[in-house]
Short mmCIF file of C-alpha atoms in Angstrom, two decimals:
data_model
loop_
_atom_site.label_atom_id
_atom_site.label_comp_id
_atom_site.label_asym_id
_atom_site.label_seq_id
_atom_site.Cartn_x
_atom_site.Cartn_y
_atom_site.Cartn_z
CA MET A 1 1.39 37.54 -34.97
CA ARG A 2 4.37 38.64 -32.80
CA SER A 3 5.63 36.05 -30.32
CA LEU A 4 5.89 36.84 -26.61
CA PRO A 5 9.28 37.31 -24.90
CA ALA A 6 10.58 34.06 -23.39
CA GLY A 7 9.93 35.08 -19.74
CA GLN A 8 6.41 36.26 -20.49
CA ALA A 9 5.65 33.13 -22.51
CA ARG A 10 6.77 30.95 -19.58
CA PHE A 11 4.54 32.96 -17.22
CA VAL A 12 1.53 32.52 -19.53
CA MET A 13 2.23 28.79 -19.84
CA ARG A 14 2.52 28.37 -16.07
CA ALA A 15 -0.73 30.31 -15.53
CA ARG A 16 -2.47 28.13 -18.10
CA MET A 17 -1.22 24.95 -16.41
CA ARG A 18 -2.41 26.20 -13.02
CA PHE A 19 -5.83 26.95 -14.45
CA GLN A 20 -6.00 23.46 -15.95
CA LEU A 21 -4.97 21.97 -12.60
CA ALA A 22 -7.66 24.01 -10.81
CA ALA A 23 -10.27 22.77 -13.30
CA LEU A 24 -9.08 19.17 -12.83
CA ALA A 25 -9.20 19.58 -9.04
CA THR A 26 -12.96 20.21 -9.21
CA VAL A 27 -13.38 16.59 -10.36
CA PRO A 28 -12.12 14.80 -7.20
CA PHE A 29 -13.68 17.48 -5.01
CA ILE A 30 -17.15 16.89 -6.47
CA MET A 31 -16.83 13.13 -6.84
CA VAL A 32 -16.08 12.62 -3.15
CA LEU A 33 -19.31 14.40 -2.24
CA GLY A 34 -21.09 11.34 -3.62
CA ASN A 35 -20.60 9.45 -0.35
CA SER A 36 -19.08 11.79 2.20
CA MET A 37 -21.94 14.31 2.11
CA LEU A 38 -24.42 11.57 3.08
CA ILE A 39 -22.46 9.93 5.91
CA PRO A 40 -23.47 12.42 8.66
CA ILE A 41 -27.12 12.30 7.62
CA LEU A 42 -27.45 8.51 7.31
CA PRO A 43 -29.14 8.29 10.76
CA GLN A 44 -31.55 11.07 9.70
CA ILE A 45 -32.37 9.25 6.42
CA ALA A 46 -32.86 6.01 8.37
CA ASN A 47 -35.31 7.74 10.71
CA GLN A 48 -37.25 9.35 7.85
CA LEU A 49 -37.56 6.10 5.89
CA ASN A 50 -37.74 3.69 8.86
CA LEU A 51 -34.55 1.81 7.92
CA GLY A 52 -31.86 -0.02 9.89
CA GLN A 53 -28.18 0.97 9.87
CA ALA A 54 -27.18 -1.80 7.45
CA GLN A 55 -30.09 -0.91 5.10
CA VAL A 56 -29.33 2.80 4.95
CA GLY A 57 -25.68 1.92 4.31
CA LEU A 58 -26.85 0.53 0.96
CA LEU A 59 -27.08 4.15 -0.25
CA ILE A 60 -23.28 4.13 -0.09
CA THR A 61 -22.95 0.68 -1.67
CA ALA A 62 -25.45 1.47 -4.48
CA PHE A 63 -23.19 4.36 -5.49
CA SER A 64 -19.77 2.84 -4.91
CA LEU A 65 -20.21 -0.62 -6.43
CA PRO A 66 -21.39 0.57 -9.89
CA ALA A 67 -18.69 3.24 -9.83
CA GLY A 68 -16.05 0.58 -9.26
CA LEU A 69 -17.49 -1.70 -11.97
CA THR A 70 -17.73 1.16 -14.48
CA MET A 71 -14.21 2.48 -13.96
CA PRO A 72 -12.30 -0.10 -16.05
CA TRP A 73 -14.62 0.45 -19.01
CA ALA A 74 -14.35 4.23 -18.63
CA GLY A 75 -10.57 3.88 -18.49
CA LEU A 76 -10.52 1.67 -21.57
CA LEU A 77 -12.69 4.17 -23.44
CA SER A 78 -10.56 7.13 -22.32
CA ASP A 79 -7.37 5.48 -23.55
CA ARG A 80 -8.98 5.17 -26.98
CA VAL A 81 -10.99 8.39 -27.40
CA GLY A 82 -9.46 10.75 -24.82
CA ARG A 83 -9.91 11.50 -21.14
CA ILE A 84 -11.99 14.69 -21.42
CA ARG A 85 -14.52 13.08 -23.75
CA VAL A 86 -15.28 10.64 -20.93
CA ILE A 87 -14.86 12.86 -17.84
CA ALA A 88 -17.23 15.67 -18.89
CA PRO A 89 -20.25 13.48 -19.81
CA ALA A 90 -19.62 11.35 -16.70
CA LEU A 91 -19.89 14.45 -14.50
CA VAL A 92 -23.25 15.25 -16.12
CA VAL A 93 -24.53 11.70 -15.41
CA PHE A 94 -23.28 12.02 -11.81
CA GLY A 95 -25.24 15.24 -11.37
CA VAL A 96 -28.43 13.90 -12.98
CA GLY A 97 -28.33 10.81 -10.73
CA GLY A 98 -28.17 13.02 -7.65
CA LEU A 99 -31.08 15.14 -8.83
CA ALA A 100 -33.12 11.98 -9.53
CA ALA A 101 -32.52 10.67 -6.00
CA GLY A 102 -33.67 14.00 -4.56
CA LEU A 103 -36.79 14.08 -6.71
CA ALA A 104 -37.67 10.52 -5.64
CA THR A 105 -37.89 11.70 -2.01
CA ILE A 106 -40.42 14.36 -3.01
CA LEU A 107 -42.51 12.59 -5.65
CA ALA A 108 -42.59 8.92 -4.59
CA GLU A 109 -44.60 7.31 -1.82
CA ARG A 110 -41.91 4.69 -1.21
CA PRO A 111 -38.77 6.52 -2.31
CA PHE A 112 -36.00 4.22 -1.05
CA PRO A 113 -35.91 1.76 -4.02
CA LEU A 114 -35.95 4.69 -6.46
CA MET A 115 -33.21 6.41 -4.46
CA LEU A 116 -31.09 3.27 -4.73
CA GLY A 117 -31.66 3.19 -8.51
CA ALA A 118 -30.71 6.86 -8.83
CA ARG A 119 -27.61 6.24 -6.74
CA VAL A 120 -26.64 3.44 -9.14
CA LEU A 121 -26.92 5.91 -12.04
CA GLN A 122 -24.87 8.43 -10.07
CA GLY A 123 -22.24 5.77 -9.41
CA VAL A 124 -22.00 4.94 -13.11
CA GLY A 125 -21.21 8.61 -13.71
CA ALA A 126 -18.66 8.69 -10.88
CA GLY A 127 -16.84 5.79 -12.53
CA GLY A 128 -15.64 8.11 -15.29
CA THR A 129 -14.38 10.98 -13.12
CA TYR A 130 -11.64 11.00 -10.50
CA GLN A 131 -9.36 8.18 -11.66
CA LEU A 132 -9.41 9.56 -15.19
CA ALA A 133 -8.54 12.98 -13.77
CA LEU A 134 -5.50 11.30 -12.16
CA ALA A 135 -4.61 9.70 -15.50
CA LEU A 136 -5.04 13.04 -17.30
CA ALA A 137 -2.79 14.76 -14.74
CA GLY A 138 -0.23 12.02 -15.44
CA ASP A 139 -0.52 12.84 -19.15
CA ILE A 140 -0.20 16.62 -18.72
CA PHE A 141 2.49 16.89 -16.02
CA GLN A 142 5.97 15.44 -16.23
CA THR A 143 7.48 13.04 -13.70
CA SER A 144 9.23 15.83 -11.74
CA GLU A 145 5.89 17.58 -11.11
CA ARG A 146 3.60 14.57 -11.11
CA SER A 147 3.87 13.59 -7.43
CA LYS A 148 3.02 17.13 -6.28
CA VAL A 149 0.11 17.46 -8.74
CA LEU A 150 -1.31 14.08 -7.74
CA GLY A 151 -0.94 15.12 -4.10
CA ILE A 152 -2.92 18.29 -4.89
CA LEU A 153 -5.67 16.25 -6.56
CA GLU A 154 -5.76 13.85 -3.59
CA SER A 155 -5.91 16.94 -1.33
CA ALA A 156 -8.87 18.26 -3.36
CA ASN A 157 -10.45 14.86 -2.80
CA GLY A 158 -9.62 15.18 0.90
CA LEU A 159 -10.92 18.76 1.03
CA GLY A 160 -14.18 17.48 -0.42
CA LYS A 161 -14.23 14.88 2.36
CA VAL A 162 -13.77 17.68 4.93
CA VAL A 163 -16.36 20.02 3.45
CA SER A 164 -18.94 17.40 2.56
CA PRO A 165 -19.95 16.24 6.08
CA LEU A 166 -20.39 19.88 7.07
CA ALA A 167 -22.24 20.69 3.85
CA GLY A 168 -24.42 17.58 4.10
CA ALA A 169 -25.40 18.29 7.69
CA ALA A 170 -25.98 22.00 6.99
CA VAL A 171 -28.02 21.52 3.81
CA ALA A 172 -30.10 18.78 5.49
CA LEU A 173 -31.27 21.42 7.99
CA VAL A 174 -33.34 22.88 5.11
CA PHE A 175 -34.98 19.50 4.46
CA TRP A 176 -33.55 16.02 4.92
CA SER A 177 -33.07 15.13 1.23
CA ALA A 178 -31.69 18.52 0.12
CA PRO A 179 -28.09 17.23 -0.19
CA PHE A 180 -29.09 15.11 -3.19
CA PHE A 181 -29.93 18.26 -5.14
CA VAL A 182 -26.47 19.73 -4.50
CA TYR A 183 -24.88 17.11 -6.76
CA GLY A 184 -26.46 18.42 -9.94
CA GLY A 185 -25.81 22.04 -9.00
CA LEU A 186 -22.07 21.39 -8.74
CA ALA A 187 -21.33 18.57 -11.19
CA ILE A 188 -22.94 19.98 -14.35
CA PRO A 189 -21.05 23.34 -14.22
CA ALA A 190 -17.83 21.41 -13.44
CA ALA A 191 -18.38 19.32 -16.58
CA ALA A 192 -18.55 22.51 -18.65
CA LEU A 193 -15.39 23.87 -16.97
CA VAL A 194 -13.37 20.71 -17.67
CA TRP A 195 -14.60 20.54 -21.26
CA LEU A 196 -13.68 24.16 -21.98
CA ALA A 197 -10.56 24.70 -19.85
CA VAL A 198 -8.48 21.52 -19.94
CA ARG A 199 -6.33 20.71 -22.95
CA GLU A 200 -5.36 17.08 -23.38
CA PRO A 201 -1.82 16.55 -24.73
CA GLY A 202 -0.57 14.16 -27.34
CA ARG A 203 -3.81 13.31 -29.12
CA SER A 204 -4.40 13.56 -32.85
CA GLY A 205 -8.13 12.94 -32.51
CA LYS A 206 -7.74 9.41 -33.94
CA VAL A 207 -8.77 6.31 -32.00
CA ARG A 208 -5.74 4.31 -30.87
CA PRO A 209 -5.47 0.87 -32.55
CA PHE A 210 -6.60 -1.78 -30.09
CA ARG A 211 -3.64 -4.03 -30.92
CA GLU A 212 -1.16 -1.34 -29.82
CA TYR A 213 -3.17 -0.75 -26.67
CA ALA A 214 -3.35 -4.45 -25.76
CA ARG A 215 0.39 -4.87 -26.42
CA THR A 216 1.21 -2.08 -23.93
CA LEU A 217 -1.01 -3.53 -21.21
CA LYS A 218 0.36 -7.04 -21.72
CA ARG A 219 3.93 -5.79 -21.38
CA VAL A 220 3.12 -3.89 -18.17
CA SER A 221 1.13 -6.73 -16.60
CA ARG A 222 3.89 -9.25 -17.33
CA ARG A 223 6.56 -7.17 -15.58
CA LYS A 224 4.62 -5.40 -12.83
CA ALA A 225 1.59 -7.52 -11.93
CA LEU A 226 2.52 -8.29 -8.30
CA PRO A 227 3.60 -4.76 -7.28
CA LEU A 228 0.46 -3.32 -8.90
CA ALA A 229 -1.74 -5.89 -7.13
CA ALA A 230 -0.15 -4.83 -3.82
CA CYS A 231 -0.96 -1.18 -4.62
CA PHE A 232 -4.55 -2.02 -5.54
CA LEU A 233 -5.07 -4.01 -2.31
CA ALA A 234 -3.56 -1.26 -0.16
CA GLY A 235 -5.81 1.41 -1.70
CA MET A 236 -8.92 -0.75 -1.31
CA VAL A 237 -8.25 -1.67 2.32
CA CYS A 238 -7.36 1.88 3.38
CA LEU A 239 -10.71 3.20 2.15
CA LEU A 240 -12.68 0.18 3.38
CA LEU A 241 -11.38 0.79 6.89
CA LEU A 242 -11.81 4.58 6.85
CA PHE A 243 -15.32 4.69 5.36
CA GLY A 244 -16.45 1.80 7.52
CA MET A 245 -15.24 3.61 10.64
CA LEU A 246 -16.77 6.94 9.55
CA ALA A 247 -20.19 5.41 8.82
CA ASN A 248 -20.20 3.60 12.16
CA PHE A 249 -18.91 6.73 13.93
CA SER A 250 -21.87 8.69 12.54
CA ASP A 251 -24.27 6.16 14.05
CA VAL A 252 -22.37 6.05 17.37
CA LEU A 253 -22.48 9.86 17.60
CA ALA A 254 -26.25 9.79 17.10
CA GLN A 255 -27.17 6.74 19.19
CA GLN A 256 -24.53 6.58 21.92
CA PHE A 257 -23.53 10.22 22.41
CA GLY A 258 -26.71 12.02 21.26
CA VAL A 259 -24.86 14.30 18.81
CA ALA A 260 -27.14 15.50 16.00
CA GLY A 261 -27.26 17.70 12.92
CA PHE A 262 -24.42 20.06 12.07
CA ALA A 263 -22.41 19.15 15.19
CA ARG A 264 -22.21 15.55 13.95
CA GLY A 265 -20.94 16.72 10.55
CA LEU A 266 -18.35 18.93 12.26
CA ILE A 267 -16.98 16.03 14.31
CA ILE A 268 -16.87 13.66 11.33
CA ALA A 269 -14.92 16.33 9.40
CA ILE A 270 -11.99 16.08 11.86
CA PRO A 271 -10.59 12.72 10.59
CA VAL A 272 -11.07 13.69 6.95
CA PHE A 273 -9.33 17.02 7.56
CA GLY A 274 -6.39 14.96 8.82
CA LEU A 275 -6.56 12.98 5.58
CA ALA A 276 -6.66 16.10 3.38
CA LEU A 277 -3.80 17.89 5.13
CA THR A 278 -1.61 14.79 5.16
CA ALA A 279 -2.33 14.07 1.48
CA PHE A 280 -1.17 17.56 0.52
CA LEU A 281 2.00 17.38 2.65
CA SER A 282 2.72 13.83 1.50
CA GLY A 283 2.38 14.77 -2.18
CA THR A 284 4.72 17.75 -1.69
CA MET A 285 7.28 15.55 0.10
CA LEU A 286 7.15 12.92 -2.63
CA GLN A 287 7.67 15.58 -5.29
CA ARG A 288 10.77 16.92 -3.52
CA ARG A 289 12.21 13.43 -3.22
CA GLY A 290 11.22 12.39 -6.75
CA GLY A 291 8.81 9.76 -5.43
CA GLY A 292 11.71 8.09 -3.60
CA ARG A 293 9.82 7.41 -0.36
CA ALA A 294 6.57 6.20 -1.90
CA ARG A 295 6.86 2.62 -0.64
CA GLY A 296 7.60 3.76 2.92
CA ALA A 297 4.62 6.15 2.82
CA VAL A 298 2.32 3.31 1.73
CA LEU A 299 3.51 0.96 4.48
CA ALA A 300 3.27 3.61 7.19
CA GLY A 301 -0.16 4.71 5.93
CA VAL A 302 -1.64 1.20 5.86
CA ALA A 303 -0.28 0.53 9.36
CA MET A 304 -1.84 3.74 10.75
CA ALA A 305 -5.18 3.10 9.02
CA THR A 306 -5.22 -0.38 10.59
CA LEU A 307 -4.16 0.66 14.09
CA GLY A 308 -6.65 3.55 14.17
CA GLY A 309 -9.59 1.15 14.38
CA VAL A 310 -8.21 -1.30 16.97
CA PRO A 311 -9.07 0.65 20.17
CA LEU A 312 -12.57 1.74 19.11
CA PRO A 313 -14.59 -1.03 20.86
CA TRP A 314 -13.10 0.05 24.20
CA LEU A 315 -13.42 3.84 23.82
CA GLY A 316 -16.12 5.78 25.66
CA SER A 317 -15.90 9.43 24.60
CA VAL A 318 -16.39 11.47 21.44
CA ALA A 319 -12.85 12.88 21.71
CA SER A 320 -11.21 9.44 21.92
CA TRP A 321 -13.24 8.11 18.98
CA ALA A 322 -12.38 11.18 16.89
CA ALA A 323 -8.67 10.94 17.78
CA SER A 324 -8.45 7.23 16.91
CA ILE A 325 -10.25 7.61 13.57
CA THR A 326 -8.13 10.72 12.82
CA LEU A 327 -5.05 8.50 13.15
CA ALA A 328 -6.58 6.26 10.48
CA GLY A 329 -7.41 9.31 8.32
CA VAL A 330 -3.83 10.57 8.53
CA GLY A 331 -2.62 7.11 7.51
CA VAL A 332 -4.92 7.05 4.48
CA GLY A 333 -3.77 10.57 3.54
CA LEU A 334 -0.17 9.39 3.73
CA ALA A 335 -0.73 6.27 1.61
CA LEU A 336 -2.99 7.49 -1.21
CA PRO A 337 -0.74 10.10 -2.93
CA ALA A 338 2.11 7.56 -2.91
CA LEU A 339 -0.15 4.89 -4.40
CA ASN A 340 -1.42 7.36 -7.01
CA THR A 341 2.15 8.20 -8.03
CA LEU A 342 3.23 4.55 -8.24
CA VAL A 343 0.20 3.47 -10.28
CA THR A 344 0.12 6.40 -12.75
CA SER A 345 3.90 6.29 -13.27
CA SER A 346 4.03 2.53 -13.86
CA VAL A 347 2.53 2.64 -17.35
CA PRO A 348 2.85 4.89 -20.42
CA TYR A 349 -0.02 6.93 -21.86
CA ALA A 350 -1.38 4.06 -23.96
CA GLY A 351 -2.62 2.11 -20.93
CA ARG A 352 -2.72 4.69 -18.15
CA GLY A 353 -6.47 5.26 -18.28
CA LEU A 354 -7.40 1.60 -17.84
CA LEU A 355 -4.76 0.95 -15.19
CA THR A 356 -5.70 3.94 -13.02
CA ALA A 357 -9.36 2.99 -13.51
CA LEU A 358 -8.71 -0.55 -12.25
CA TYR A 359 -6.96 0.96 -9.25
CA GLY A 360 -9.94 3.25 -8.75
CA SER A 361 -12.29 0.28 -8.95
CA MET A 362 -10.49 -1.34 -6.06
CA ARG A 363 -10.69 1.90 -4.07
CA PHE A 364 -14.41 2.16 -4.73
CA LEU A 365 -14.88 -1.47 -3.80
CA GLY A 366 -13.39 -0.62 -0.42
CA VAL A 367 -15.76 2.34 -0.03
CA ALA A 368 -18.72 0.15 -1.08
CA VAL A 369 -17.96 -2.68 1.34
CA GLY A 370 -16.84 -0.63 4.36
CA PRO A 371 -20.12 0.97 5.59
CA PRO A 372 -22.40 -2.11 5.36
CA LEU A 373 -19.63 -4.31 6.79
CA PHE A 374 -19.08 -2.02 9.79
CA GLY A 375 -22.86 -1.62 10.00
CA MET A 376 -22.94 -5.26 11.11
CA VAL A 377 -21.88 -3.98 14.55
CA GLU A 378 -25.64 -4.07 15.30
CA ALA A 379 -25.78 -7.82 14.64
CA TRP A 380 -22.29 -9.06 15.54
CA GLY A 381 -21.07 -6.56 18.14
CA ALA A 382 -18.22 -4.06 17.89
CA LEU A 383 -15.32 -6.35 18.85
CA PRO A 384 -15.56 -8.89 15.97
CA VAL A 385 -16.13 -6.15 13.40
CA TYR A 386 -13.23 -3.91 14.41
CA LEU A 387 -10.75 -6.72 15.07
CA GLY A 388 -11.78 -8.26 11.74
CA GLY A 389 -11.05 -4.92 10.07
CA ALA A 390 -7.64 -4.86 11.76
CA ALA A 391 -6.93 -8.36 10.42
CA VAL A 392 -7.78 -7.21 6.87
CA GLY A 393 -5.47 -4.21 7.32
CA GLY A 394 -2.72 -6.52 8.56
CA VAL A 395 -3.00 -8.67 5.44
CA ALA A 396 -2.74 -5.57 3.22
CA PHE A 397 0.36 -4.45 5.13
CA VAL A 398 2.07 -7.83 4.78
CA VAL A 399 1.28 -8.01 1.05
CA ALA A 400 2.57 -4.47 0.46
CA ARG A 401 5.73 -5.16 2.43
CA GLY A 402 6.40 -8.34 0.49
CA PHE A 403 5.43 -7.38 -3.07
CA LEU A 404 5.35 -3.58 -3.47
CA ASP A 405 8.56 -3.15 -5.48
CA GLN A 406 8.89 0.59 -6.10
CA ALA A 407 11.89 0.32 -8.41
CA LYS A 408 10.06 -2.13 -10.66
CA LEU A 409 6.92 0.03 -10.79
CA LEU A 410 8.82 3.18 -11.78
CA GLN A 411 10.97 1.35 -14.33
CA GLU A 412 10.33 2.43 -17.92
#
């Protein structure tokens, strides 16, 4: 078989890499639908099932907590048997869990407990998706390209956050539980695409010896434990604050401002659009500077995410609420690509899956805790909740400033 000319071969290789990146980008896009598509319709679900704000917020927690607990095990498995062998089945489980939650609303007399169980199953599937896609991107793309690629994946995640409130509100116009059925319709074809299109580098098909794997992780944890802990805390707090604010904003739009249906989804999409756009620009900037400003991006992002929530108890218009939460969204979009780069670049292939999964667990823990915590506005009042959130953000900022050593994280 005749080989291609060098220029043509490079073109084919670049096209193949872009196609693999596009296939990988479906993973964060779909995974983020798991929570973001439901946020604008939480008041509608609460009305249909006669639930309080804190109760309906459990639909977010029932998904996010199992996802966070599953991630380390999915990462461990992916380091030993390969990323794609975990990601593709996990997407199928994610889709089946969504379908089961939707069917519970149609077939069961008291659907809420069954919906929570289905959301747990869906969360277990989500635990083997996005963070492993980040790890796989770290495997496929070299350091010079990695920041930009991780920014693109975070942007796909952000784009999903933008689209999902609109999609959730629009699909719920058909019937209130219709969004649950969307999960299966998207996730199962995406699993097939990832399985068929993405080629994982550097694997012989053999399971990595556990002793070699443990040795790598021990070496990394001994040298980089504190900087990694600062990254994990920053990622968790950013998403705790943002998702807590968004869930509460959805309720405020419905109860205080009388905004319903698609209009509510459109307004909630504004802060997450800020996140998506900033994540893309931030990833591009980090790639041009070789990741050199990652620490500064994290500190600025955590500060903005914290400050965005401080004025909310005193604000009295939709525009001012949206602007303040958009500031937080921009901060989160600034911080996450930098955190992704620092975490995935801090460890070689042998431990990357587990480490990025542990980081993902902390992020999901933030998403799980945020909505029910901010839902306590009903019981405690807005001022203690939002000032408490600002205090948590302040702690994350101080820890990152003191312990996030970029040079140590990027050291081979």
